[in-house]
Amino acid sequence: MSYVEVPGAQVPIRMWADPASVEDVAMQQLRNVSTLPWIKGLAVMPDVHFGKGATVGSVIAMHGAVCPAAVGVDIGCGMSAVKTSLTANDLPGDLSRLRSKIEQAIPVGRGMHDNMVEPGRLHGFPTAGWDDFWSRFEGIAEAVKFRQDRATKQMGTLGSGNHFIEFCLDEAGSVWLMLHSGSRNIGKELADFHIGQAQKLPHNQGLVDRDLAVFIADTPQMAAYRNDLFWAQEYAKFNRSIMMGLFQDVVRKEFKKARVTFEPVISCHHNYVAEERYEGMDLLVTRKGAIRAGSGEFGIIPGSMGTGSYIVKGLGNAKSFNSASHGAGRRMSRNAAKRKFSTKDLEDQTRGVECRKDSGVVDEIPAAYKPIEQVIDQQRDLVEVVAKLKQVVCVKG
């Protein structure tokens, strides 16, 4: 489908979803965002749903301002994927050992490494900028500086919620490695701190929703936020790179005889800010639950833990601010999913996938998400499909 424009908004809201399928509270959030004086346009993705301040699955372009809640609290959250030389024929019948080895190498949930992972020991890890990145920690908000020890030990860890590590097969039988994570707790604390700071500023006192508080260009508060924001986005990127390095080490050891090789890693944020130019104007574009899909750019759009994912290539549609969806998107809350589904339902919906099937992940059951095929179909003018993946191992936080 192409987009439809939402009526009654103060700036164009282009929606790659059926408006009738979007929650009323999410539609109201979109209209609320459109009232901000600095906004130049919104693009709404097929996986749109209610979020804090701004919907998940929205792309918001502003001139001279940025809204921290339109970035998402897990700053820099995103995906990484890599195609390997392995095929389905290389896999053992029982994949439980492989899942166990991944979980041993990469802490999940609230876990962390005993000591910071040394990137030099990871095969092919891109170490450029690593030392400079950590030296800039001294410049971030005082309110979170005491978290440095935890931040170093959480680097290269998965987290919880909808984050995952997967071993997948494409339709030709090739094996892919894929993972989803962000800036861990340090990014969330920076986001929460700056949202609180923005809410105190005089120009934000009359907003329709206090969670839409913004920072304005050329102010000390904006400078401080941009510094911490871009640092956290870099943390998230390094976090995924280290996890992918650890993941590849596991695969090399478990499939030693196959002498596994890896293609270049595809990586993309889906909670972040970028400086981009549209119609002759420099804009700050926030993608909250959306990926950049410029012409020829690779992206990753995952489904739920039992349905599979897509590797895509952007078509460079300026109407969407060169964006596409970040996943299937939830169609019910975590609490609603826990009330409706049982571990038996989870077992049924993840049959054939080596993964957790206990009550702790029922809220991640596939039926709690929108159908990924439908989400892909609704954005055929934003991306083209490169590969369809189906997970055979899924590690959840």
Coordinates of N, CA and C in Angstrom, one line a residue, residues 91-195:
L91 N 23.6 -28.3 10.5 CA 23.0 -28.2 11.9 C 22.8 -29.5 12.5
P92 N 23.0 -29.7 13.8 CA 22.7 -30.9 14.5 C 21.2 -31.0 14.7
G93 N 20.7 -32.2 15.0 CA 19.3 -32.4 15.2 C 18.8 -31.7 16.5
D94 N 19.6 -31.7 17.5 CA 19.3 -31.1 18.8 C 20.1 -29.8 18.9
L95 N 19.3 -28.6 19.0 CA 20.0 -27.3 19.0 C 20.1 -26.7 20.4
S96 N 19.7 -27.6 21.4 CA 19.7 -27.0 22.8 C 21.1 -26.7 23.3
R97 N 22.1 -27.4 22.8 CA 23.5 -27.1 23.2 C 23.9 -25.8 22.7
L98 N 23.6 -25.5 21.4 CA 23.9 -24.2 20.8 C 23.3 -23.1 21.6
R99 N 22.0 -23.2 21.9 CA 21.4 -22.2 22.7 C 22.1 -22.0 24.0
S100 N 22.4 -23.1 24.7 CA 23.1 -23.0 26.0 C 24.5 -22.3 25.9
K101 N 25.2 -22.6 24.8 CA 26.5 -21.9 24.6 C 26.4 -20.4 24.3
I102 N 25.3 -20.0 23.6 CA 25.1 -18.6 23.4 C 24.8 -17.9 24.7
E103 N 23.9 -18.5 25.5 CA 23.5 -17.9 26.8 C 24.7 -17.9 27.8
Q104 N 25.7 -18.8 27.6 CA 26.9 -18.7 28.5 C 27.8 -17.6 28.1
A105 N 27.8 -17.3 26.8 CA 28.8 -16.3 26.2 C 28.2 -14.9 26.4
I106 N 26.9 -14.8 26.3 CA 26.3 -13.4 26.3 C 25.3 -13.3 27.5
P107 N 25.6 -12.6 28.5 CA 24.6 -12.4 29.6 C 23.3 -11.9 29.1
V108 N 22.2 -12.4 29.7 CA 20.8 -11.9 29.3 C 20.1 -11.4 30.5
G109 N 19.0 -10.8 30.3 CA 18.2 -10.2 31.4 C 19.0 -9.0 32.0
R110 N 19.1 -9.1 33.3 CA 19.9 -8.1 34.1 C 21.3 -8.5 34.2
G111 N 21.7 -9.6 33.6 CA 23.1 -10.0 33.8 C 24.1 -9.1 33.1
M112 N 25.4 -9.3 33.6 CA 26.5 -8.5 33.0 C 27.7 -9.4 33.0
H113 N 28.7 -8.9 32.3 CA 30.0 -9.6 32.3 C 30.7 -9.3 33.7
D114 N 31.6 -10.2 34.1 CA 32.4 -10.0 35.3 C 33.3 -8.8 35.1
N115 N 33.9 -8.7 33.9 CA 34.7 -7.6 33.6 C 34.4 -7.1 32.2
M116 N 34.8 -5.9 31.9 CA 34.5 -5.4 30.5 C 35.2 -6.3 29.5
V117 N 34.4 -6.6 28.4 CA 34.9 -7.4 27.3 C 36.0 -6.6 26.6
E118 N 37.1 -7.2 26.4 CA 38.2 -6.5 25.7 C 38.0 -6.8 24.2
P119 N 37.7 -5.7 23.4 CA 37.3 -5.9 22.0 C 38.5 -6.5 21.2
G120 N 39.7 -6.4 21.6 CA 40.8 -6.9 20.9 C 40.8 -8.4 20.8
R121 N 40.1 -9.1 21.7 CA 40.1 -10.5 21.6 C 39.0 -11.1 20.7
L122 N 38.2 -10.2 20.2 CA 37.1 -10.6 19.3 C 37.5 -10.5 17.9
H123 N 37.3 -11.6 17.2 CA 37.7 -11.7 15.8 C 37.0 -10.7 14.9
G124 N 37.8 -9.8 14.3 CA 37.2 -8.9 13.4 C 36.4 -7.7 14.0
F125 N 36.5 -7.5 15.3 CA 35.7 -6.4 15.9 C 36.2 -5.1 15.4
P126 N 35.3 -4.2 15.0 CA 35.7 -2.8 14.6 C 36.1 -1.9 15.7
T127 N 37.4 -1.9 16.1 CA 37.8 -1.2 17.3 C 38.0 0.3 17.1
A128 N 37.9 0.8 15.9 CA 38.0 2.3 15.6 C 37.1 3.1 16.5
G129 N 37.6 4.0 17.2 CA 36.8 4.9 18.0 C 36.5 4.4 19.4
W130 N 36.9 3.2 19.8 CA 36.6 2.5 21.0 C 37.1 3.4 22.2
D131 N 38.4 3.7 22.2 CA 39.0 4.4 23.3 C 38.5 5.8 23.4
D132 N 38.3 6.5 22.3 CA 37.7 7.8 22.3 C 36.3 7.8 22.8
F133 N 35.5 6.8 22.5 CA 34.1 6.6 23.0 C 34.1 6.6 24.5
W134 N 35.0 5.8 25.2 CA 35.0 5.7 26.6 C 35.5 7.0 27.3
S135 N 36.4 7.6 26.6 CA 37.0 8.9 27.2 C 35.9 10.0 27.3
R136 N 34.9 9.9 26.4 CA 33.8 10.8 26.4 C 32.8 10.6 27.5
F137 N 32.9 9.5 28.2 CA 32.0 9.2 29.3 C 32.1 10.4 30.4
E138 N 33.2 11.0 30.5 CA 33.4 12.1 31.5 C 32.5 13.3 31.2
G139 N 32.1 13.3 29.9 CA 31.3 14.5 29.5 C 29.8 14.3 29.6
I140 N 29.3 13.1 30.0 CA 27.9 12.9 30.1 C 27.3 13.4 31.4
A141 N 26.0 13.4 31.5 CA 25.3 14.0 32.6 C 25.8 13.5 34.0
E142 N 26.0 14.4 34.9 CA 26.5 14.0 36.2 C 25.6 13.0 36.9
A143 N 24.3 13.1 36.6 CA 23.3 12.2 37.3 C 23.5 10.7 37.0
V144 N 24.3 10.4 36.0 CA 24.5 9.0 35.7 C 25.9 8.5 35.7
K145 N 26.8 9.5 36.0 CA 28.2 9.1 35.9 C 28.6 8.0 36.8
F146 N 27.9 7.9 38.0 CA 28.3 6.8 38.9 C 28.0 5.4 38.4
R147 N 27.3 5.4 37.2 CA 27.0 4.1 36.6 C 28.1 3.5 35.7
Q148 N 29.3 4.1 35.7 CA 30.3 3.7 34.7 C 30.7 2.3 34.8
D149 N 30.9 1.8 36.0 CA 31.3 0.4 36.2 C 30.2 -0.5 35.6
R150 N 29.0 -0.3 36.0 CA 27.9 -1.1 35.4 C 27.9 -1.0 33.9
A151 N 28.0 0.2 33.4 CA 27.9 0.4 31.9 C 29.0 -0.4 31.2
T152 N 30.2 -0.4 31.8 CA 31.3 -1.1 31.1 C 31.1 -2.7 31.1
K153 N 30.5 -3.1 32.2 CA 30.2 -4.6 32.4 C 29.0 -5.0 31.6
Q154 N 28.1 -4.1 31.3 CA 26.9 -4.4 30.5 C 27.1 -4.3 29.0
M155 N 28.3 -3.7 28.7 CA 28.6 -3.7 27.2 C 28.8 -5.1 26.7
G156 N 28.0 -5.4 25.7 CA 28.0 -6.8 25.2 C 27.1 -7.7 25.9
T157 N 25.9 -7.2 26.3 CA 24.9 -8.0 27.0 C 23.6 -7.7 26.3
L158 N 22.6 -8.6 26.5 CA 21.4 -8.6 25.7 C 20.3 -7.7 26.3
G159 N 20.1 -7.8 27.7 CA 19.0 -7.2 28.3 C 17.7 -8.1 28.2
S160 N 16.6 -7.5 28.4 CA 15.3 -8.3 28.6 C 14.3 -7.7 27.6
G161 N 13.0 -8.0 28.0 CA 11.9 -7.5 27.1 C 11.9 -8.2 25.8
N162 N 11.8 -7.4 24.7 CA 11.7 -8.0 23.4 C 13.1 -8.2 22.7
H163 N 14.2 -8.0 23.5 CA 15.5 -8.2 22.9 C 15.8 -9.7 22.8
F164 N 16.5 -10.0 21.7 CA 16.8 -11.5 21.4 C 18.0 -11.7 20.7
I165 N 18.5 -12.9 20.7 CA 19.6 -13.4 19.8 C 19.1 -14.6 19.1
E166 N 19.2 -14.7 17.8 CA 18.7 -15.8 17.0 C 19.6 -16.4 16.0
F167 N 19.4 -17.6 15.8 CA 20.1 -18.4 14.8 C 19.0 -18.7 13.7
C168 N 19.2 -18.3 12.5 CA 18.1 -18.3 11.5 C 18.5 -19.0 10.2
L169 N 17.5 -19.4 9.5 CA 17.7 -20.0 8.1 C 16.9 -19.1 7.1
D170 N 17.5 -18.8 6.0 CA 16.8 -18.1 5.0 C 16.1 -19.2 4.1
E171 N 15.4 -18.7 3.1 CA 14.6 -19.7 2.2 C 15.5 -20.6 1.4
A172 N 16.8 -20.2 1.2 CA 17.7 -21.0 0.5 C 18.5 -22.0 1.4
G173 N 18.2 -21.9 2.7 CA 18.9 -22.8 3.6 C 20.2 -22.3 4.2
S174 N 20.5 -21.0 3.9 CA 21.7 -20.4 4.5 C 21.4 -20.0 6.0
V175 N 22.5 -20.1 6.8 CA 22.3 -19.7 8.2 C 22.7 -18.2 8.4
W176 N 21.9 -17.5 9.2 CA 22.1 -16.1 9.5 C 22.2 -16.0 11.1
L177 N 23.0 -15.1 11.6 CA 23.0 -14.8 13.0 C 22.3 -13.4 13.1
M178 N 21.4 -13.2 14.1 CA 20.7 -12.0 14.2 C 20.5 -11.6 15.7
L179 N 20.6 -10.4 16.0 CA 20.3 -10.0 17.4 C 19.7 -8.6 17.5
H180 N 19.0 -8.3 18.6 CA 18.3 -7.1 18.8 C 18.5 -6.6 20.3
S181 N 19.1 -5.5 20.4 CA 19.4 -4.9 21.7 C 19.7 -3.4 21.5
G182 N 19.9 -2.7 22.7 CA 20.2 -1.3 22.7 C 21.3 -0.8 23.6
S183 N 21.0 0.3 24.3 CA 22.0 0.9 25.1 C 21.9 0.5 26.6
R184 N 21.2 -0.6 26.8 CA 21.1 -1.2 28.1 C 20.6 -0.1 29.1
N185 N 21.0 -0.2 30.4 CA 20.4 0.7 31.4 C 20.9 2.1 31.3
I186 N 22.2 2.2 30.8 CA 22.7 3.6 30.8 C 22.0 4.5 29.8
G187 N 21.6 3.9 28.7 CA 20.8 4.7 27.8 C 19.4 5.1 28.3
K188 N 18.8 4.2 29.0 CA 17.5 4.5 29.6 C 17.6 5.6 30.6
E189 N 18.6 5.5 31.5 CA 18.8 6.5 32.5 C 19.1 7.9 31.9
L190 N 19.8 7.9 30.9 CA 20.1 9.2 30.2 C 18.8 9.7 29.6
A191 N 18.0 8.9 29.0 CA 16.7 9.3 28.4 C 15.8 9.8 29.5
D192 N 15.6 9.1 30.5 CA 14.7 9.5 31.6 C 15.2 10.9 32.2
F193 N 16.5 11.0 32.4 CA 17.0 12.2 33.0 C 16.7 13.4 32.1
H194 N 17.0 13.3 30.8 CA 16.8 14.4 29.9 C 15.3 14.7 29.6
I195 N 14.4 13.7 29.6 CA 13.0 14.0 29.6 C 12.6 14.8 30.8

